[in-house]
Structure formats: C-alpha cells, structure tokens
Amino acid sequence: MPKTKTSKEEVLNKIIPILRVRGVQNSSMNELAKACGIQKSHFYYYFNSKEALIKEVLSIVYSYFNYNIFKIIDHKSLTLPDKITKVKHLMEKLFKASDGGCIMANTALETIHLNPTYKKEIQSFFSDFIKGVQRLLESNYTSQESIVLAEQIVQDIEGGILLTQVYTDPKYLNNAIARMEKIILKQ
Amino acid sequence: MPKTKTSKEEVLNKIIPILRVRGVQNSSMNELAKACGIQKSHFYYYFNSKEALIKEVLSIVYSYFNYNIFKIIDHKSLTLPDKITKVKHLMEKLFKASDGGCIMANTALETIHLNPTYKKEIQSFFSDFIKGVQRLLESNYTSQESIVLAEQIVQDIEGGILLTQVYTDPKYLNNAIARMEKIILKQ
DNA sequence: GTCTATAGATCGATAGAC
DNA sequence: GTCTATCGATCTATAGAC
C-alpha cells in the first residue's frame, strides 16, 4: 500500500466542506479520513480527539472570516458601495446553501446545549459579524442605531440562510442581503 | 418490576422537549426510552424506526403550531393587538431558548442535506409560519408587501432564536418580536 | 436480552526521507 | 541508522433494530 502524504492544513481544508454539509455529529472520523485519502488512525496523529479537530476547524473558519471582513471594511481607498459589494461576495461564499449554509450556525444549534467547547469561537464569529456590519452602518447612522440595525441584519441573514436551505431557494438569503444594502445606503 | 403503563401520545409528548434540546442525532433511542420510563424495545412497538419516530414528532409539532396560530389569527372577535399578543405568547413558548429554540429549524439544519424524510413537514411549518404573519399584515399592507415583510419577520425571528442561544441572551428574539409588532401595527 | 454495525480511540509496526 | 508520518489491526462502548 502506498502511503499518502498529507499535512494538517490540507486535511483541515478538505474536511471543512464535509462538516459544513453533514454537520459535526453526522460526520464520523472514518468518513472524514477517507475523504482525505488517509486512515482514521492518522487523524489521531494530527488531533487528540474529534473535539480537538472540530475546535481547529471552527478556529480556521473564524480566522478566515475575521481577517477578510475587516480587511474589506478597514480598507482605506474603497468606497462604501465597493465595500458592500465585497462583503456580499464574502457572505455568498461562506453561506452558500448548497455547501451547507453557515457552519457556525449549524454547529451552534447542534452542540450549544450539549457541549460548551465551541461556544467561545461561535460567539466570537457572530460578534465580529455584527461588528463588521455595524462599521458599515456608522457613516449613515448613530452608533446606537448602528448596533441594533447590525444585529437585525445578521438575524435576517441567518434566518435567510435557514429558509434558503429549507426551500432550496436562494431568494431568502438574497433578499436579506439586498435589505442589508438598502439599510446601509439608507435608500 | 412494575410495568409502566404508557401510551404513544404520552411517549411523544415526553420526548419532544428532549429532541428539541439535544437534537435528533444526539438523542439515542435508549436515552429517549429511559426518559419515558420504558424499555427501548417498547419503542419499536410504537414506531417502526427512529426515522418514523422523528416524523411523528415533527408532525405533532407542526399540527400544534398550525392549529394554534390560525385559531388566533382567524378568531372573529379579537382585535389586531390582541392577536399579536397571543401570537407572541405562542412564539415565546415554541421558541424558548432554554428549551432548545425552534425544533423545526434545528432539525432542518441537522438533516436537510442528509435525509429528505423530514423536508416536507419542515417546509409546511415555515410556510404556515410565514402565512400566519402575512395574515396579520394584510390589514395595513398590500398583499404583495405583506408576503415579503412576513418572510423578513420570520427570518428575523429565526435568526434571533439562533443568537439568543449563542449568547444565552433573550434580547435577540425579543427584539425580533418587538420589530414584528411595530411592523404589523405600522408604528 | 441479543444481534450487528459502527462510533471514537489506541497501539505497535513500518515505509521512506534524511 | 534514526525519526516521523503513515498504516492496519484492534479495543470498548454504544448505536439502531429485533
């Protein structure tokens, strides 16, 4: 048997899409390992446990989101409409229904009443999500208005991700994103 | 050993709260049976499989919601504010975060990409949810406006249920319900 | 109570790069 | 030779089902 050469990063990037679609509980170590072309025993060389594996996955997703959204928002030479366009693209990528929607929301609902391990990371994700939207609002709204509106927009989007998956219809997420744009631009 | 006399309805009512909090995949037949004080083998007298069990659970939740929301909305002698108050109470009961939030949303995200069995029931639930809100809107909005606003309100609420669970803070769901009230009353 | 399948997890053996 | 990334076998617990 030829040994398959892999790395921890490679493995993580391969399993994120699977966990997003199938969920944490519905993805076995065996299944995840097979998808990477390695034995599951080798997973325990990279990670101490399934829990440790999931923690690293969520950490990577969080870092990716955090880095990209604030890179857009804090960009010096982008106009507000340009920033909105880029943020929309980021969301469409991260929340695409056919790819399983929002892995943070999925994992939250799957684990939050059972296992507090992932709670911090999930909270950080949503805090940054809200904070990012809030920043986009602050040019047209007061700080107080911005925070409430940002929460509303994030709730609308997450609910839209849910309905888009329930009905296999992108309109719910698209409507939420369109509403976000209108609110930010105060149209 | 004293034999515990049970009924199918009794069993279903006892396991709904567990499934709501722990999710479908995280609830074993053994655990559910124990919570009812019966042997799990007795479960297979009531239900052919776990899948059949979950289907009945979702069917009961759907029927309960459907019956109650339309009883309120179609009531002849209730004012609009009274209807809103009653709908709010129904939602607070069905979506309470400490009881696991919305079992339909939880089950949707847990199963929709794996098992189409529950899809119809979940879709019906959300269709009636949106239709109920839409009916409340129709006295102050056009039919076209009502449907889009109803979808927005349901998304806001479902996102609020998510964030309320993520942060263990009722404000997100409460804010969504308050926004619903303002929109319906056009305040 | 028992069956079979599979879950997560561990271990010793070893192929291959240096 | 050593080291470490990988494998195959195996353990125990528990799942759904009868």
CSV table of C-alpha atoms (C1' of nucleotides) in Angstrom, one decimal:
chain,number,residue,atom,x,y,z
A,1,MET,CA,0.0,0.0,0.0
A,2,PRO,CA,1.4,3.4,-1.0
A,3,LYS,CA,1.4,5.9,1.8
A,4,THR,CA,-0.4,9.1,1.1
A,5,LYS,CA,1.5,12.2,2.0
A,6,THR,CA,-0.6,14.9,3.7
A,7,SER,CA,-0.4,17.8,6.0
A,8,LYS,CA,-2.6,19.0,8.9
A,9,GLU,CA,-3.6,22.1,6.9
A,10,GLU,CA,-4.5,20.1,3.8
A,11,VAL,CA,-6.6,17.7,5.9
A,12,LEU,CA,-8.4,20.6,7.6
A,13,ASN,CA,-9.3,22.3,4.3
A,14,LYS,CA,-10.6,19.0,2.9
A,15,ILE,CA,-12.9,18.3,5.8
A,16,ILE,CA,-14.4,21.8,6.3
A,17,PRO,CA,-16.8,21.4,3.4
A,18,ILE,CA,-17.9,18.0,4.6
A,19,LEU,CA,-18.6,19.2,8.2
A,20,ARG,CA,-20.5,22.2,6.8
A,21,VAL,CA,-22.9,20.0,4.8
A,22,ARG,CA,-23.1,16.9,7.1
A,23,GLY,CA,-22.7,18.5,10.5
A,24,VAL,CA,-20.4,17.5,13.3
A,25,GLN,CA,-22.4,14.7,14.7
A,26,ASN,CA,-23.1,13.2,11.3
A,27,SER,CA,-19.5,13.1,10.2
A,28,SER,CA,-17.5,10.2,11.5
A,29,MET,CA,-13.8,10.2,11.9
A,30,ASN,CA,-13.7,7.3,9.5
A,31,GLU,CA,-15.7,9.2,6.8
A,32,LEU,CA,-13.6,12.4,7.2
A,33,ALA,CA,-10.4,10.4,7.0
A,34,LYS,CA,-11.5,8.5,3.9
A,35,ALA,CA,-12.3,11.9,2.2
A,36,CYS,CA,-8.7,12.9,2.8
A,37,GLY,CA,-7.4,9.5,1.5
A,38,ILE,CA,-5.9,8.5,4.8
A,39,GLN,CA,-6.6,6.1,7.6
A,40,LYS,CA,-8.6,7.4,10.5
A,41,SER,CA,-5.9,6.4,12.9
A,42,HIS,CA,-3.7,9.0,11.3
A,43,PHE,CA,-6.3,11.7,12.3
A,44,TYR,CA,-5.3,11.0,15.9
A,45,TYR,CA,-1.7,11.8,15.0
A,46,TYR,CA,-2.9,15.3,14.0
A,47,PHE,CA,-5.6,15.8,16.6
A,48,ASN,CA,-6.1,14.5,20.1
A,49,SER,CA,-9.8,13.9,19.7
A,50,LYS,CA,-12.7,14.6,17.4
A,51,GLU,CA,-13.5,17.6,19.7
A,52,ALA,CA,-10.0,19.0,19.2
A,53,LEU,CA,-10.4,18.5,15.5
A,54,ILE,CA,-13.7,20.5,15.4
A,55,LYS,CA,-12.2,23.2,17.5
A,56,GLU,CA,-9.5,23.7,15.0
A,57,VAL,CA,-12.0,23.7,12.2
A,58,LEU,CA,-14.1,26.4,13.8
A,59,SER,CA,-10.9,28.4,14.6
A,60,ILE,CA,-9.9,28.3,11.0
A,61,VAL,CA,-13.3,29.4,9.7
A,62,TYR,CA,-13.4,32.2,12.3
A,63,SER,CA,-10.0,33.4,11.4
A,64,TYR,CA,-10.7,33.4,7.7
A,65,PHE,CA,-13.9,35.3,8.2
A,66,ASN,CA,-12.5,37.8,10.7
A,67,TYR,CA,-9.4,38.5,8.5
A,68,ASN,CA,-11.4,39.0,5.3
A,69,ILE,CA,-14.3,41.1,6.6
A,70,PHE,CA,-12.1,43.6,8.4
A,71,LYS,CA,-9.7,43.8,5.5
A,72,ILE,CA,-12.6,44.9,3.4
A,73,ILE,CA,-14.2,47.2,6.0
A,74,ASP,CA,-10.9,48.9,7.1
A,75,HIS,CA,-9.7,49.4,3.5
A,76,LYS,CA,-8.6,53.0,3.1
A,77,SER,CA,-9.3,53.6,-0.6
A,78,LEU,CA,-12.6,51.7,-1.1
A,79,THR,CA,-15.9,53.5,-1.3
A,80,LEU,CA,-18.9,52.3,0.8
A,81,PRO,CA,-20.7,50.7,-2.2
A,82,ASP,CA,-17.5,48.9,-3.1
A,83,LYS,CA,-17.1,47.6,0.4
A,84,ILE,CA,-20.7,46.4,0.4
A,85,THR,CA,-20.1,44.5,-2.8
A,86,LYS,CA,-17.1,42.8,-1.4
A,87,VAL,CA,-18.8,41.9,1.8
A,88,LYS,CA,-21.7,40.5,-0.2
A,89,HIS,CA,-19.4,38.2,-2.1
A,90,LEU,CA,-17.7,37.1,1.1
A,91,MET,CA,-21.1,36.2,2.6
A,92,GLU,CA,-22.3,34.4,-0.6
A,93,LYS,CA,-19.2,32.3,-0.4
A,94,LEU,CA,-19.4,31.5,3.3
A,95,PHE,CA,-23.1,30.9,3.5
A,96,LYS,CA,-23.9,29.2,0.2
A,97,ALA,CA,-26.8,26.9,0.8
A,98,SER,CA,-25.7,24.1,-1.5
A,99,ASP,CA,-22.4,24.0,0.5
A,100,GLY,CA,-24.3,23.6,3.8
A,101,GLY,CA,-25.0,27.2,4.8
A,102,CYS,CA,-23.3,28.7,7.8
A,103,ILE,CA,-21.1,26.2,9.6
A,104,MET,CA,-21.1,28.4,12.7
A,105,ALA,CA,-24.9,28.5,12.9
A,106,ASN,CA,-25.1,24.7,12.2
A,107,THR,CA,-22.6,23.8,14.8
A,108,ALA,CA,-24.1,26.2,17.3
A,109,LEU,CA,-27.6,24.6,17.1
A,110,GLU,CA,-26.1,21.1,17.0
A,111,THR,CA,-23.9,21.5,20.1
A,112,ILE,CA,-24.6,24.5,22.2
A,113,HIS,CA,-26.9,22.8,24.7
A,114,LEU,CA,-24.7,19.7,24.9
A,115,ASN,CA,-21.1,20.8,24.7
A,116,PRO,CA,-19.8,24.3,25.7
A,117,THR,CA,-16.4,23.6,24.0
A,118,TYR,CA,-17.2,25.5,20.8
A,119,LYS,CA,-19.3,28.3,22.3
A,120,LYS,CA,-16.5,30.9,22.6
A,121,GLU,CA,-15.5,30.5,19.0
A,122,ILE,CA,-19.0,30.7,17.8
A,123,GLN,CA,-19.7,33.8,19.9
A,124,SER,CA,-16.6,35.5,18.5
A,125,PHE,CA,-17.7,34.8,15.0
A,126,PHE,CA,-21.1,36.3,15.4
A,127,SER,CA,-19.7,39.3,17.4
A,128,ASP,CA,-17.3,40.1,14.6
A,129,PHE,CA,-20.1,39.5,12.0
A,130,ILE,CA,-22.3,42.1,13.8
A,131,LYS,CA,-19.4,44.4,14.4
A,132,GLY,CA,-18.5,44.3,10.7
A,133,VAL,CA,-22.0,45.2,9.6
A,134,GLN,CA,-22.1,47.9,12.3
A,135,ARG,CA,-19.0,49.6,10.9
A,136,LEU,CA,-20.6,49.8,7.5
A,137,LEU,CA,-23.6,51.5,9.1
A,138,GLU,CA,-21.8,54.1,11.1
A,139,SER,CA,-21.3,56.5,8.2
A,140,ASN,CA,-25.1,56.9,7.9
A,141,TYR,CA,-26.4,56.1,11.4
A,142,THR,CA,-25.6,56.9,15.1
A,143,SER,CA,-23.5,54.4,17.0
A,144,GLN,CA,-26.6,53.4,18.9
A,145,GLU,CA,-28.7,52.9,15.8
A,146,SER,CA,-25.9,51.0,14.1
A,147,ILE,CA,-25.6,48.3,16.7
A,148,VAL,CA,-29.3,47.5,16.8
A,149,LEU,CA,-29.6,47.6,13.0
A,150,ALA,CA,-26.5,45.4,12.6
A,151,GLU,CA,-28.0,42.8,14.9
A,152,GLN,CA,-31.2,42.9,12.9
A,153,ILE,CA,-29.3,42.5,9.6
A,154,VAL,CA,-27.3,39.5,10.9
A,155,GLN,CA,-30.5,37.8,12.2
A,156,ASP,CA,-32.2,38.4,8.9
A,157,ILE,CA,-29.3,36.9,7.0
A,158,GLU,CA,-29.0,33.8,9.3
A,159,GLY,CA,-32.8,33.3,9.0
A,160,GLY,CA,-32.4,33.7,5.3
A,161,ILE,CA,-29.7,31.0,5.2
A,162,LEU,CA,-32.1,28.7,7.1
A,163,LEU,CA,-35.1,29.3,4.7
A,164,THR,CA,-32.9,29.1,1.7
A,165,GLN,CA,-31.9,25.6,2.7
A,166,VAL,CA,-35.4,24.6,3.8
A,167,TYR,CA,-36.9,25.6,0.4
A,168,THR,CA,-33.8,25.1,-1.8
A,169,ASP,CA,-34.4,28.7,-2.9
A,170,PRO,CA,-31.8,31.4,-2.8
A,171,LYS,CA,-34.3,34.2,-2.6
A,172,TYR,CA,-34.4,34.3,1.2
A,173,LEU,CA,-30.7,34.9,1.6
A,174,ASN,CA,-30.6,37.2,-1.4
A,175,ASN,CA,-33.5,39.3,0.0
A,176,ALA,CA,-31.7,39.6,3.3
A,177,ILE,CA,-28.5,40.8,1.6
A,178,ALA,CA,-30.5,43.2,-0.5
A,179,ARG,CA,-32.2,44.6,2.6
A,180,MET,CA,-28.8,45.0,4.2
A,181,GLU,CA,-27.5,47.0,1.3
A,182,LYS,CA,-30.6,49.3,1.3
A,183,ILE,CA,-30.2,49.9,5.0
A,184,ILE,CA,-26.5,50.7,4.8
A,185,LEU,CA,-27.0,53.1,1.9
A,186,LYS,CA,-30.2,54.5,3.6
A,187,GLN,CA,-32.2,54.1,0.4
B,1,MET,CA,-40.5,-4.9,38.2
B,2,PRO,CA,-43.7,-2.9,37.9
B,3,LYS,CA,-44.8,-2.4,34.4
B,4,THR,CA,-45.2,1.2,33.4
B,5,LYS,CA,-48.4,1.8,31.5
B,6,THR,CA,-47.9,4.3,28.7
B,7,SER,CA,-49.5,5.5,25.5
B,8,LYS,CA,-48.0,6.6,22.3
B,9,GLU,CA,-49.2,10.2,22.8
B,10,GLU,CA,-47.6,10.2,26.3
B,11,VAL,CA,-44.3,9.0,24.9
B,12,LEU,CA,-44.3,11.5,22.1
B,13,ASN,CA,-45.0,14.4,24.5
B,14,LYS,CA,-42.2,13.3,26.8
B,15,ILE,CA,-39.6,13.1,24.1
B,16,ILE,CA,-40.3,16.3,22.2
B,17,PRO,CA,-38.5,18.5,24.8
B,18,ILE,CA,-35.5,16.2,24.7
B,19,LEU,CA,-35.2,16.2,20.9
B,20,ARG,CA,-35.6,19.9,20.9
B,21,VAL,CA,-32.7,20.5,23.3
B,22,ARG,CA,-30.4,17.6,22.2
B,23,GLY,CA,-31.2,17.3,18.6
B,24,VAL,CA,-32.2,14.2,16.6
B,25,GLN,CA,-28.7,12.7,16.1
B,26,ASN,CA,-27.7,13.3,19.6
B,27,SER,CA,-30.7,11.6,21.1
B,28,SER,CA,-30.4,7.8,21.2
B,29,MET,CA,-33.4,5.5,21.3
B,30,ASN,CA,-32.2,4.2,24.7
B,31,GLU,CA,-32.0,7.7,26.2
B,32,LEU,CA,-35.4,8.6,24.9
B,33,ALA,CA,-36.9,5.4,26.2
B,34,LYS,CA,-35.4,5.8,29.6
B,35,ALA,CA,-36.8,9.3,29.8
B,36,CYS,CA,-40.2,7.7,29.3
B,37,GLY,CA,-39.5,5.1,31.9
B,38,ILE,CA,-39.8,2.2,29.4
B,39,GLN,CA,-37.5,-0.2,27.7
B,40,LYS,CA,-36.3,0.9,24.3
B,41,SER,CA,-37.6,-2.3,22.8
B,42,HIS,CA,-41.1,-1.0,23.6
B,43,PHE,CA,-40.3,2.0,21.3
B,44,TYR,CA,-40.3,-0.4,18.4
B,45,TYR,CA,-43.8,-1.4,19.3
B,46,TYR,CA,-44.9,2.2,18.8
B,47,PHE,CA,-42.6,3.1,16.0
B,48,ASN,CA,-41.0,1.2,13.2
B,49,SER,CA,-37.8,3.0,13.3
B,50,LYS,CA,-36.1,6.1,14.7
B,51,GLU,CA,-36.9,7.9,11.5
B,52,ALA,CA,-40.6,7.1,11.9
B,53,LEU,CA,-40.5,8.4,15.4
B,54,ILE,CA,-39.0,11.7,14.4
B,55,LYS,CA,-41.5,12.0,11.6
B,56,GLU,CA,-44.3,11.7,14.1
B,57,VAL,CA,-42.7,14.2,16.4
B,58,LEU,CA,-42.4,16.8,13.7
B,59,SER,CA,-45.9,16.1,12.6
B,60,ILE,CA,-47.2,16.7,16.1
B,61,VAL,CA,-45.2,19.9,16.5
B,62,TYR,CA,-46.4,21.1,13.1
B,63,SER,CA,-50.1,20.3,13.9
B,64,TYR,CA,-49.9,22.0,17.2
B,65,PHE,CA,-48.4,25.2,15.7
B,66,ASN,CA,-50.7,25.2,12.7
B,67,TYR,CA,-53.9,24.7,14.8
B,68,ASN,CA,-53.0,27.4,17.4
B,69,ILE,CA,-51.7,30.1,15.2
B,70,PHE,CA,-54.6,30.0,12.8
B,71,LYS,CA,-57.1,29.7,15.7
B,72,ILE,CA,-55.7,33.1,16.9
B,73,ILE,CA,-55.5,34.7,13.5
B,74,ASP,CA,-58.9,33.7,12.3
B,75,HIS,CA,-60.6,34.5,15.6
B,76,LYS,CA,-63.7,36.6,14.9
B,77,SER,CA,-63.8,38.8,18.0
B,78,LEU,CA,-60.2,39.5,18.7
B,79,THR,CA,-58.6,42.9,17.9
B,80,LEU,CA,-55.3,43.1,16.0
B,81,PRO,CA,-53.3,44.0,19.1
B,82,ASP,CA,-54.9,41.1,21.0
B,83,LYS,CA,-54.0,38.7,18.2
B,84,ILE,CA,-50.4,39.9,18.2
B,85,THR,CA,-50.2,39.4,22.0
B,86,LYS,CA,-51.4,35.8,21.6
B,87,VAL,CA,-49.1,35.1,18.7
B,88,LYS,CA,-46.2,36.4,20.7
B,89,HIS,CA,-47.0,34.1,23.6
B,90,LEU,CA,-47.2,31.2,21.2
B,91,MET,CA,-43.8,32.0,19.8
B,92,GLU,CA,-42.2,32.5,23.2
B,93,LYS,CA,-43.4,29.1,24.2
B,94,LEU,CA,-42.4,27.3,21.0
B,95,PHE,CA,-39.0,29.0,20.6
B,96,LYS,CA,-37.8,29.4,24.1
B,97,ALA,CA,-34.0,29.2,24.0
B,98,SER,CA,-33.6,27.3,27.3
B,99,ASP,CA,-35.9,24.7,25.9
B,100,GLY,CA,-33.7,24.3,22.7
B,101,GLY,CA,-35.1,27.0,20.5
B,102,CYS,CA,-37.1,26.0,17.3
B,103,ILE,CA,-37.1,22.3,16.8
B,104,MET,CA,-38.0,22.7,13.2
B,105,ALA,CA,-35.0,24.9,12.5
B,106,ASN,CA,-32.7,22.6,14.5
B,107,THR,CA,-33.9,19.5,12.7
B,108,ALA,CA,-33.8,21.3,9.3
B,109,LEU,CA,-30.1,22.2,9.7
B,110,GLU,CA,-29.3,18.8,11.1
B,111,THR,CA,-30.9,16.7,8.5
B,112,ILE,CA,-31.8,18.6,5.3
B,113,HIS,CA,-28.7,17.8,3.4
B,114,LEU,CA,-28.6,14.1,4.5
B,115,ASN,CA,-32.2,12.9,4.7
B,116,PRO,CA,-35.1,14.3,2.8
B,117,THR,CA,-37.6,12.5,5.0
B,118,TYR,CA,-38.5,15.5,7.2
B,119,LYS,CA,-38.3,18.1,4.5
B,120,LYS,CA,-42.0,18.3,3.6
B,121,GLU,CA,-43.1,18.7,7.3
B,122,ILE,CA,-40.4,21.4,7.9
B,123,GLN,CA,-41.4,23.3,4.8
B,124,SER,CA,-45.1,23.2,5.8
B,125,PHE,CA,-44.2,24.5,9.2
B,126,PHE,CA,-42.4,27.5,7.8
B,127,SER,CA,-45.0,28.1,5.1
B,128,ASP,CA,-47.7,28.3,7.7
B,129,PHE,CA,-45.5,30.5,9.9
B,130,ILE,CA,-45.0,33.0,7.1
B,131,LYS,CA,-48.6,32.7,6.1
B,132,GLY,CA,-49.8,33.4,9.6
B,133,VAL,CA,-47.6,36.6,9.9
B,134,GLN,CA,-48.7,37.6,6.5
B,135,ARG,CA,-52.4,37.5,7.5
B,136,LEU,CA,-51.6,39.8,10.4
B,137,LEU,CA,-50.0,42.2,8.0
B,138,GLU,CA,-52.8,42.3,5.4
B,139,SER,CA,-54.9,44.9,7.3
B,140,ASN,CA,-52.2,47.5,6.9
B,141,TYR,CA,-50.3,46.4,3.8
B,142,THR,CA,-50.9,45.3,0.3
B,143,SER,CA,-50.9,41.5,-0.3
B,144,GLN,CA,-47.5,41.9,-2.2
B,145,GLU,CA,-46.0,43.9,0.6
B,146,SER,CA,-47.3,41.5,3.2
B,147,ILE,CA,-45.6,38.4,1.9
B,148,VAL,CA,-42.2,40.0,1.6
B,149,LEU,CA,-42.5,41.5,5.1
B,150,ALA,CA,-43.7,38.3,6.5
B,151,GLU,CA,-40.7,36.4,5.2
B,152,GLN,CA,-38.4,39.1,6.6
B,153,ILE,CA,-40.1,38.9,10.0
B,154,VAL,CA,-39.8,35.1,10.1
B,155,GLN,CA,-36.1,35.3,9.1
B,156,ASP,CA,-35.5,37.9,11.8
B,157,ILE,CA,-37.2,35.7,14.4
B,158,GLU,CA,-35.3,32.6,13.4
B,159,GLY,CA,-32.0,34.5,13.4
B,160,GLY,CA,-33.0,35.9,16.8
B,161,ILE,CA,-33.6,32.4,18.1
B,162,LEU,CA,-30.1,31.4,17.0
B,163,LEU,CA,-28.3,34.4,18.5
B,164,THR,CA,-30.3,34.1,21.7
B,165,GLN,CA,-29.0,30.6,22.1
B,166,VAL,CA,-25.5,31.5,21.1
B,167,TYR,CA,-25.2,34.3,23.7
B,168,THR,CA,-27.7,32.9,26.2
B,169,ASP,CA,-29.4,36.3,26.0
B,170,PRO,CA,-33.1,36.7,25.2
B,171,LYS,CA,-32.8,40.1,23.7
B,172,TYR,CA,-32.2,39.0,20.1
B,173,LEU,CA,-35.5,37.0,19.9
B,174,ASN,CA,-37.3,39.7,21.9
B,175,ASN,CA,-36.1,42.4,19.6
B,176,ALA,CA,-37.3,40.5,16.6
B,177,ILE,CA,-40.7,40.0,18.1
B,178,ALA,CA,-40.9,43.7,19.0
B,179,ARG,CA,-39.9,44.6,15.4
B,180,MET,CA,-42.7,42.3,14.2
B,181,GLU,CA,-45.2,44.1,16.4
B,182,LYS,CA,-44.1,47.5,15.1
B,183,ILE,CA,-44.3,46.5,11.5
B,184,ILE,CA,-47.7,44.9,11.9
B,185,LEU,CA,-49.1,47.9,13.7
B,186,LYS,CA,-47.2,50.2,11.2
B,187,GLN,CA,-45.8,52.3,14.1
C,1,DG,C1',-31.7,-9.7,26.1
C,2,DT,C1',-29.2,-10.1,21.9
C,3,DC,C1',-27.6,-9.1,17.3
C,4,DT,C1',-24.7,-6.5,14.0
C,5,DA,C1',-22.6,-2.3,12.7
C,6,DT,C1',-20.1,1.5,13.7
C,7,DA,C1',-18.6,5.1,16.7
C,8,DG,C1',-14.3,7.2,18.8
C,9,DA,C1',-9.9,6.0,20.3
C,10,DT,C1',-5.3,3.5,20.9
C,11,DC,C1',-1.3,0.7,19.7
C,12,DG,C1',2.5,-1.4,17.6
C,13,DA,C1',4.7,-2.0,13.2
C,14,DT,C1',6.9,0.1,9.3
C,15,DA,C1',8.0,2.8,4.9
C,16,DG,C1',10.6,6.3,3.4
C,17,DA,C1',13.2,10.8,3.9
C,18,DC,C1',17.3,12.4,5.9
D,1,DG,C1',20.7,4.1,11.5
D,2,DT,C1',17.1,7.4,13.2
D,3,DC,C1',13.0,9.8,13.1
D,4,DT,C1',8.4,10.6,11.9
D,5,DA,C1',4.4,10.3,9.1
D,6,DT,C1',1.5,6.7,8.0
D,7,DC,C1',-0.9,2.2,8.2
D,8,DG,C1',-3.6,-1.9,9.8
D,9,DA,C1',-5.5,-4.2,13.5
D,10,DT,C1',-8.0,-3.9,17.5
D,11,DC,C1',-10.4,-2.2,21.8
D,12,DT,C1',-14.5,-0.7,24.2
D,13,DA,C1',-18.9,1.4,24.1
D,14,DT,C1',-23.0,2.2,22.1
D,15,DA,C1',-26.0,2.9,18.2
D,16,DG,C1',-30.4,1.1,15.9
D,17,DA,C1',-33.1,-2.8,15.5
D,18,DC,C1',-35.5,-7.4,16.6
